[in-house]
Short mmCIF file of C-alpha atoms in Angstrom, two decimals:
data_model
loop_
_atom_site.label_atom_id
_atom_site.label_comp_id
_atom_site.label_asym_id
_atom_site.label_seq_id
_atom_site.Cartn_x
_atom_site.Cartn_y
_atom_site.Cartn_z
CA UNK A 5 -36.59 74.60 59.60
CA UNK A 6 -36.31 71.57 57.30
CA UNK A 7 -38.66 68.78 57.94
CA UNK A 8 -36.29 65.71 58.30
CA UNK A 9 -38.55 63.23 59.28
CA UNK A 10 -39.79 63.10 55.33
CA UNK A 11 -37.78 62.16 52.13
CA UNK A 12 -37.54 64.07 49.62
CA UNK A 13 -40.79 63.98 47.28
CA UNK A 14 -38.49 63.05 43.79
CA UNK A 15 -36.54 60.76 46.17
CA UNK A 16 -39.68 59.21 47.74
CA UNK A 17 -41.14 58.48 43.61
CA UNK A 18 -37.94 56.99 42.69
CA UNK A 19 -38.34 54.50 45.47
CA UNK A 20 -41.77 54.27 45.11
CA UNK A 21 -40.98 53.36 41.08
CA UNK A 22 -38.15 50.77 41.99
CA UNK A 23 -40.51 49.36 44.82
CA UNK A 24 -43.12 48.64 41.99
CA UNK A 25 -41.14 47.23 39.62
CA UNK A 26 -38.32 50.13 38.68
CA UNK A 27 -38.31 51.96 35.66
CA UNK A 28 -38.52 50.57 31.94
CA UNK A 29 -35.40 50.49 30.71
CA UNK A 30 -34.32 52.08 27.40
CA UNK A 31 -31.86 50.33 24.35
CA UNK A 32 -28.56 49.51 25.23
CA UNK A 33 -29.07 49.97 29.22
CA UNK A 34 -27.23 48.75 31.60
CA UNK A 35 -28.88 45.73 33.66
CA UNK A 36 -29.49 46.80 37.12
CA UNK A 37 -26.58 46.23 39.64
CA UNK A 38 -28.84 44.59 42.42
CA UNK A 39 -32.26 42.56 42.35
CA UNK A 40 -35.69 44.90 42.35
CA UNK A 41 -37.31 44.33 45.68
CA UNK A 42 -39.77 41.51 44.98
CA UNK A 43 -36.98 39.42 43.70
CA UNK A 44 -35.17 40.14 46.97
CA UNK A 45 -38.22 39.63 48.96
CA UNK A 46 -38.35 35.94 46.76
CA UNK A 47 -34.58 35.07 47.66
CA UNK A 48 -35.30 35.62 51.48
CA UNK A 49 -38.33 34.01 51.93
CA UNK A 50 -36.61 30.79 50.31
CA UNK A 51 -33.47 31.07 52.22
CA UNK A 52 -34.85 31.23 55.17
CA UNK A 53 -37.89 28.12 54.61
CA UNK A 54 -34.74 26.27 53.95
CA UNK A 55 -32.86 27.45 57.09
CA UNK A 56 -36.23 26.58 59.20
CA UNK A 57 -36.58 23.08 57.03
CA UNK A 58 -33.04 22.14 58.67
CA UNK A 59 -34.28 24.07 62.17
CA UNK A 60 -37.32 22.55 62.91
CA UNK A 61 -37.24 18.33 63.72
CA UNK A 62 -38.71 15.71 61.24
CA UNK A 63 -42.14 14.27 62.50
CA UNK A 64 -41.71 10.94 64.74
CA UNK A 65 -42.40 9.34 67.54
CA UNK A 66 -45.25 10.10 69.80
CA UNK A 67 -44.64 13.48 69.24
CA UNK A 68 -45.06 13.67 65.44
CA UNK A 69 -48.55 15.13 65.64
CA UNK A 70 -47.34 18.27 67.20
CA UNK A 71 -43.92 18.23 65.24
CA UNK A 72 -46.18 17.99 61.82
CA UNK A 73 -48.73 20.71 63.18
CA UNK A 74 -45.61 22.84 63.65
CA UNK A 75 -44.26 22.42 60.00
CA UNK A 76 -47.65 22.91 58.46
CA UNK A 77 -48.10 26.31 60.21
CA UNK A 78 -44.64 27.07 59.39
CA UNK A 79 -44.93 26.38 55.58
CA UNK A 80 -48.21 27.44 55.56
CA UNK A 81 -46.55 30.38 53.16
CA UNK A 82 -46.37 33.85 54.38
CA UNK A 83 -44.43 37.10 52.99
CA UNK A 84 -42.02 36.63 55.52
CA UNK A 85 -41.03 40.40 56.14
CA UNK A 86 -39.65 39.65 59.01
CA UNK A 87 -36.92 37.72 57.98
CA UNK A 88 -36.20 39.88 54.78
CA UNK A 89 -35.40 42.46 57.83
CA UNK A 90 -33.42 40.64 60.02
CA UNK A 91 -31.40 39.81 56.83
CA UNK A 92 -30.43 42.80 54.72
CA UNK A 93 -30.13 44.81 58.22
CA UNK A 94 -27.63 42.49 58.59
CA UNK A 95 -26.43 42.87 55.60
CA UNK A 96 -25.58 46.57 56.21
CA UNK A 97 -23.33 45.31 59.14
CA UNK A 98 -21.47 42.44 56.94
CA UNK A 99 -22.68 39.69 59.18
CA UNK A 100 -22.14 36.45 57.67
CA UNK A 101 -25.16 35.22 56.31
CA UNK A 102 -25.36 31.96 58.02
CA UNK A 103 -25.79 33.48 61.03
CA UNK A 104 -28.50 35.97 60.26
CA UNK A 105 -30.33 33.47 58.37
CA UNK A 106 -30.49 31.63 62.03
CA UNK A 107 -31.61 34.76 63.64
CA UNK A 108 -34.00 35.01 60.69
CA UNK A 109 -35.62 32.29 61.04
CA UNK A 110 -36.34 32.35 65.40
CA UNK A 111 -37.88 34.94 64.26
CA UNK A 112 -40.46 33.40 61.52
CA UNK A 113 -41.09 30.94 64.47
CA UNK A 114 -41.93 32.99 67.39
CA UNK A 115 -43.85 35.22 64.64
CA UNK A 116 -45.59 32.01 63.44
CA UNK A 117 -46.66 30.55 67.29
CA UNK A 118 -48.06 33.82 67.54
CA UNK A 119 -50.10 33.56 64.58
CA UNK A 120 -51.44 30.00 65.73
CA UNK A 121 -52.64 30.94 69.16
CA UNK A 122 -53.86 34.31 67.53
CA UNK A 123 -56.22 32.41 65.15
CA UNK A 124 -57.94 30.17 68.10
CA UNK A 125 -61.45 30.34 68.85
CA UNK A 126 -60.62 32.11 72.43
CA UNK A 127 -58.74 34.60 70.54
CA UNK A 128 -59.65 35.33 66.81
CA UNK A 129 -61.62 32.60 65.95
CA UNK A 130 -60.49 32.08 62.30
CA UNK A 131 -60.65 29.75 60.36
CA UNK A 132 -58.27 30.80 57.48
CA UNK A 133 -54.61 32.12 57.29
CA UNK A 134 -52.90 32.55 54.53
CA UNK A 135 -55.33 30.88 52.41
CA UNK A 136 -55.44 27.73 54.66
CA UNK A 137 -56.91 26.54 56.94
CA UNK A 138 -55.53 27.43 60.68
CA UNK A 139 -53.66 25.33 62.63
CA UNK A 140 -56.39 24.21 64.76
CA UNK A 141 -58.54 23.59 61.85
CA UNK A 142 -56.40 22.06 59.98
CA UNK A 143 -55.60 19.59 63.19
CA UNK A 144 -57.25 20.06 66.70
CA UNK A 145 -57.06 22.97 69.45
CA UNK A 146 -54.81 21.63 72.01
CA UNK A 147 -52.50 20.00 69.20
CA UNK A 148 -52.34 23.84 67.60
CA UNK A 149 -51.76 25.35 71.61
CA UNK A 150 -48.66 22.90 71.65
CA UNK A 151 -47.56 23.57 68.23
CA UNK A 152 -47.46 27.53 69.28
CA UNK A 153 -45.76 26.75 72.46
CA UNK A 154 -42.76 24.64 71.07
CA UNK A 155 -42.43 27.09 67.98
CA UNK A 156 -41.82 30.10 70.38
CA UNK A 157 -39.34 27.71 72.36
CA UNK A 158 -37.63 26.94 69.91
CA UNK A 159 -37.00 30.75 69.11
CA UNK A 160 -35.35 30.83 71.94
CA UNK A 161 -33.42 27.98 71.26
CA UNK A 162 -32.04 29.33 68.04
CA UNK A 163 -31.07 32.29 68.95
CA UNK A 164 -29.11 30.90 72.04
CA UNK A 165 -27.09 28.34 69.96
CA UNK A 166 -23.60 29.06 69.38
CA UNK A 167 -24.17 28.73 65.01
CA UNK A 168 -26.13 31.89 65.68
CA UNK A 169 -23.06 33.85 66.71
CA UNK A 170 -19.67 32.46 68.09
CA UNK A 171 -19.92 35.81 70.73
CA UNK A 172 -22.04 34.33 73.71
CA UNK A 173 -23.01 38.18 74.92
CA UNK A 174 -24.33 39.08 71.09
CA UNK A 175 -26.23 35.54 71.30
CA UNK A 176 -27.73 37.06 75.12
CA UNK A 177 -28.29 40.37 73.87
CA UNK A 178 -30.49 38.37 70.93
CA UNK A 179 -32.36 36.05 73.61
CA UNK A 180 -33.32 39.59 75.49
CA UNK A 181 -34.07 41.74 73.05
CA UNK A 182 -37.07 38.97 72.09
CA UNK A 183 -38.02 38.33 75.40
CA UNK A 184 -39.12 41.69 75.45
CA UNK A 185 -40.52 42.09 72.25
CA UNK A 186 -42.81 38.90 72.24
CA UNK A 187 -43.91 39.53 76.24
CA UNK A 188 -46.24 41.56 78.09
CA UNK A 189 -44.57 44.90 77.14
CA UNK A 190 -44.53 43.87 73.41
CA UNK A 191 -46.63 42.00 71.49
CA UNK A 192 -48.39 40.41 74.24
CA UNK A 193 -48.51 43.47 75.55
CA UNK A 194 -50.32 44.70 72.45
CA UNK A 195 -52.83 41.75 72.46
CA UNK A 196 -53.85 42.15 75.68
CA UNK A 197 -55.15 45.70 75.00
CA UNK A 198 -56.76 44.18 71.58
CA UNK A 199 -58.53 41.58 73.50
CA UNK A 200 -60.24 44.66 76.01
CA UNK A 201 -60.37 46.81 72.99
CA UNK A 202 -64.02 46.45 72.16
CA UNK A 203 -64.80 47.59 75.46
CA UNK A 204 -63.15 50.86 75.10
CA UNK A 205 -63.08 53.82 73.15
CA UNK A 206 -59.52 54.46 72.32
CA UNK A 207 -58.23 57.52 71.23
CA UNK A 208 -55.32 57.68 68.46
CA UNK A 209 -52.42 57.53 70.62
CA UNK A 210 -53.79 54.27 72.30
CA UNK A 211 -54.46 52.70 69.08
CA UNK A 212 -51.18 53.51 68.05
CA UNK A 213 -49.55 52.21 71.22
CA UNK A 214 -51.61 49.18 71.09
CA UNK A 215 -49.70 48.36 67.06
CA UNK A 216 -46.37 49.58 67.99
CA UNK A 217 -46.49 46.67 71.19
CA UNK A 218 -48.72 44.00 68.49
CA UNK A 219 -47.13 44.31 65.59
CA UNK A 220 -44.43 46.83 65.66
CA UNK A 221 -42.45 45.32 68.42
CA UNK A 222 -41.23 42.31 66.44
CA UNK A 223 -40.50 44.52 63.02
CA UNK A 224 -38.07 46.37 65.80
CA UNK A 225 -36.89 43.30 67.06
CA UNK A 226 -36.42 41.68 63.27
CA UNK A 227 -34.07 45.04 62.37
CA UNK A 228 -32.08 45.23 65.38
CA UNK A 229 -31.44 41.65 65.70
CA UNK A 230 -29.31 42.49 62.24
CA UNK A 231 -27.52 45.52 64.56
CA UNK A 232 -26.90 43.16 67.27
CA UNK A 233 -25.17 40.55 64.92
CA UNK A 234 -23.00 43.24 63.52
CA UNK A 235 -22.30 45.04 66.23
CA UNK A 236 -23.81 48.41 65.77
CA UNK A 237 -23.46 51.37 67.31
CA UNK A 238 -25.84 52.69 69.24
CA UNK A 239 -26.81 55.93 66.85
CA UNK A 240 -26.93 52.87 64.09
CA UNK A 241 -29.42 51.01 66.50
CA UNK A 242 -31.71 53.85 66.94
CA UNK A 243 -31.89 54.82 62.93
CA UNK A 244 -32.80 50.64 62.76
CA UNK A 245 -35.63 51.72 65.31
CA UNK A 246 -36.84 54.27 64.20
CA UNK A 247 -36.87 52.51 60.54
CA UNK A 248 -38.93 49.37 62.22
CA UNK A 249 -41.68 51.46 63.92
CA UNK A 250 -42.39 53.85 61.35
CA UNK A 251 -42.60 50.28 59.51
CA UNK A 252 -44.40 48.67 61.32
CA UNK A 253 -47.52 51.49 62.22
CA UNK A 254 -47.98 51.65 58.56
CA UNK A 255 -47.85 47.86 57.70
CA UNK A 256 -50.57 48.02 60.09
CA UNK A 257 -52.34 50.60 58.73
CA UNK A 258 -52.28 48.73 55.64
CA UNK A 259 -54.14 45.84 56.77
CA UNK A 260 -56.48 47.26 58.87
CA UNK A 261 -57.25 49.29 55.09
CA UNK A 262 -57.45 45.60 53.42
CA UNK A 263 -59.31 44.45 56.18
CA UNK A 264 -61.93 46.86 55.66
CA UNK A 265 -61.53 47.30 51.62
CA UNK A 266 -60.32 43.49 50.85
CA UNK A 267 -61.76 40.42 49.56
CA UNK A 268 -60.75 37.33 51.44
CA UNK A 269 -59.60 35.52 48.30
CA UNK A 270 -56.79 37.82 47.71
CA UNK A 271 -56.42 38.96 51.86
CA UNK A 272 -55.55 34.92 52.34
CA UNK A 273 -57.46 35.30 55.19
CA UNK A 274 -61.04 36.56 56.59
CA UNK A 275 -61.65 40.32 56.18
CA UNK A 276 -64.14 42.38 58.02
CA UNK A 277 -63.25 41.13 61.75
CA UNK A 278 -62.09 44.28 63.15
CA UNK A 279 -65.92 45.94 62.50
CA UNK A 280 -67.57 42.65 63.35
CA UNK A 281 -65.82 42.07 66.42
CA UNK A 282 -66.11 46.09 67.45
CA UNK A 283 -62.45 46.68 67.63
CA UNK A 284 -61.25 50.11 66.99
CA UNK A 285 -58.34 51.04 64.22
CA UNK A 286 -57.07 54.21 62.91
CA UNK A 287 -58.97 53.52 60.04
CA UNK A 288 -62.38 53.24 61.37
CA UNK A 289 -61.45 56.54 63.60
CA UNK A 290 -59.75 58.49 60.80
CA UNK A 291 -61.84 56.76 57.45
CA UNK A 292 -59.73 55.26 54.58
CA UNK A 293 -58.12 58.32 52.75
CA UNK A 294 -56.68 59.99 56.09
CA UNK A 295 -55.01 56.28 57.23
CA UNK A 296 -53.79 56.09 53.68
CA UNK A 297 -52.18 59.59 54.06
CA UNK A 298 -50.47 58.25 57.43
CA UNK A 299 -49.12 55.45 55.84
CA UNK A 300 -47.55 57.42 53.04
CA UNK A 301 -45.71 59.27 55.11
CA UNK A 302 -44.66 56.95 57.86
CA UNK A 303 -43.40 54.71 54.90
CA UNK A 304 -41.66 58.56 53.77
CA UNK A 305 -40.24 58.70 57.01
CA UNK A 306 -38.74 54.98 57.92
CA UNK A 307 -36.84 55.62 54.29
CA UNK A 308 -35.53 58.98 55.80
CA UNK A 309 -34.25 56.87 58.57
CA UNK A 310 -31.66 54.41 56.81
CA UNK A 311 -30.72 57.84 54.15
CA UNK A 312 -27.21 57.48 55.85
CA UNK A 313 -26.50 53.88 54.54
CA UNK A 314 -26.82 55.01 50.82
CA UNK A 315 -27.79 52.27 47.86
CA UNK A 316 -26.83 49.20 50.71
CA UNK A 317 -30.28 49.94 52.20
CA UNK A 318 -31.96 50.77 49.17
CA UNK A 319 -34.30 47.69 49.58
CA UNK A 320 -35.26 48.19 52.85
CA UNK A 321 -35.98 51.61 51.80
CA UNK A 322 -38.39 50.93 49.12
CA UNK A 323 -39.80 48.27 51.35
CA UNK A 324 -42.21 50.71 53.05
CA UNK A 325 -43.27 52.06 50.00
CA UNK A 326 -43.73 48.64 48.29
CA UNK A 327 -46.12 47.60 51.09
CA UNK A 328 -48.60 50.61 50.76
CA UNK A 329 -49.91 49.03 47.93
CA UNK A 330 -50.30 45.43 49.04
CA UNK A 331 -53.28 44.06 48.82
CA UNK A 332 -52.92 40.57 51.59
#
């Protein structure tokens, strides 16, 4: 029986070739038809900082000092994959872009509170993120606590507004869908089990479990919130899940690989927790080349997934692929 859970190896180079940069082309070629995926990655990231620069509220009053803290960990830079997702998922459903852009950027700001509270001293205790200082270095603790609480708020708040969608159930569906991807079955879920990890010897499948609620729950949430705003079906829904966890495992996979291989000048942040801090990955349990393998073909496999949307999801196809050889 045909393995279907893999593209096809000429199909998975020609991604992997347009992911990197696409082929040279020859005399009198034709210019591409769409962006390669770094410019695309580029035009999100901008559209939604400006989207979020409208979103969040200008500094003042006796509450600047938490409105600044919240811009600064905001525009602190970032790749902003989550966004791109939510985006050209969308795109695949014709949602105007106005309103994905919105759901785009609650998103970048429940992702971002969870990077704040992540980096203080009774979690992470680091002192860098993306090649600043963190929030509550860069300010004080309780000023970067407050900053994390009003930036997952004002998720919420975003997606609940009727500019995200004029259809009040798709806007409820959005506000759910979240809830249970940032909470105690999701990503805090996921830290929760990080936190006790060191005391534990997990096996694979708990490591696993422990990414898919940390990190992979918001990539799912990012792709179907671009379902939800186009209304797709529910087959469509599960090919956008299945793209988003194989995603998200081997994004993970792929820092846990720079945290062990990286420098911290090019990671933007510190490198070498995990091992310091005793916390097991499927690196340290399966050593480098075997994780690397994983990746490869969980980024094989969440292209496999979107196959039935043709060249529209050609970018988030060769997104997996692109990020196997990111180095921050």
């Amino acid at each position: 029986m045909p393995d279907h859970t893999r593209a096809d190896s000429s199909e998975f180079q020609a991604l992997r070739t347009a992911a990197v940069g696409g082929e040279a082309q020859g005399p009198g070629a034709e210019a591409p038809a769409r962006p390669n995926l770094g410019a695309a990655l580029n035009a999100a990231a901008r559209a939604v900082e400006a989207t979020l620069d409208e979103l969040l509220p200008q500094p003042g009053g006796g509450q600047r000092r938490v409105q600044e803290a919240m811009r600064y960990a905001v525009f602190a830079g970032g790749k902003r994959l989550r966004p791109f997702l939510t985006l050209h998922c969308a795109d695949l459903y014709g949602v105007p872009r106005a309103h994905a852009l919105r759901a785009a950027a609650a998103i970048e700001a429940l992702h971002t509170y969870s990077l704040v509270h992540d980096d203080l001293p009774a979690m992470d205790d680091d002192d860098l993120r993306r090649g600043n200082p963190t929030t509550h270095r860069k300010f004080d603790e309780a000023t970067a606590i407050l900053a994390g609480d009003a930036l997952l708020t004002l998720a919420f708040e975003i997606l609940g507004d009727p500019a995200t969608h004029p259809i009040a159930e798709r806007r409820a569906q959005l506000v759910l869908a979240l809830g249970r991807a940032a909470g105690s079955e999701g990503m805090v879920g996921g830290q929760m089990i990080d936190i006790d990890a060191p005391h534990h010897r997990l096996t694979a499948d708990e490591i696993i479990d422990l990414q898919r609620r940390k990190t992979g729950a918001l990539f799912e949430f990012s792709c179907c919130a671009g379902g939800i705003l186009g209304g797709a079906s529910p087959d469509e829904m599960q090919r956008l899940i299945a793209y988003a966890r194989d995603l998200g495992l081997a994004f993970q996979i792929c820092d846990d690989l720079i945290d062990v291989l990286g420098a911290a000048e090019s990671a933007g942040k510190q490198v070498g927790k995990d091992e310091a801090q005793g916390k097991a990955t499927l690196v340290s349990l399966w050593g480098v080349e075997q994780a690397r393998a994983k990746a490869e073909s969980l980024a094989r496999s969440a292209a496999e997934s979107l196959s039935s949307h043709g060249a529209r999801a050609d970018l988030l196809r060769e997104l997996p692929i692109f990020l196997l050889d990111r180095r921050n």
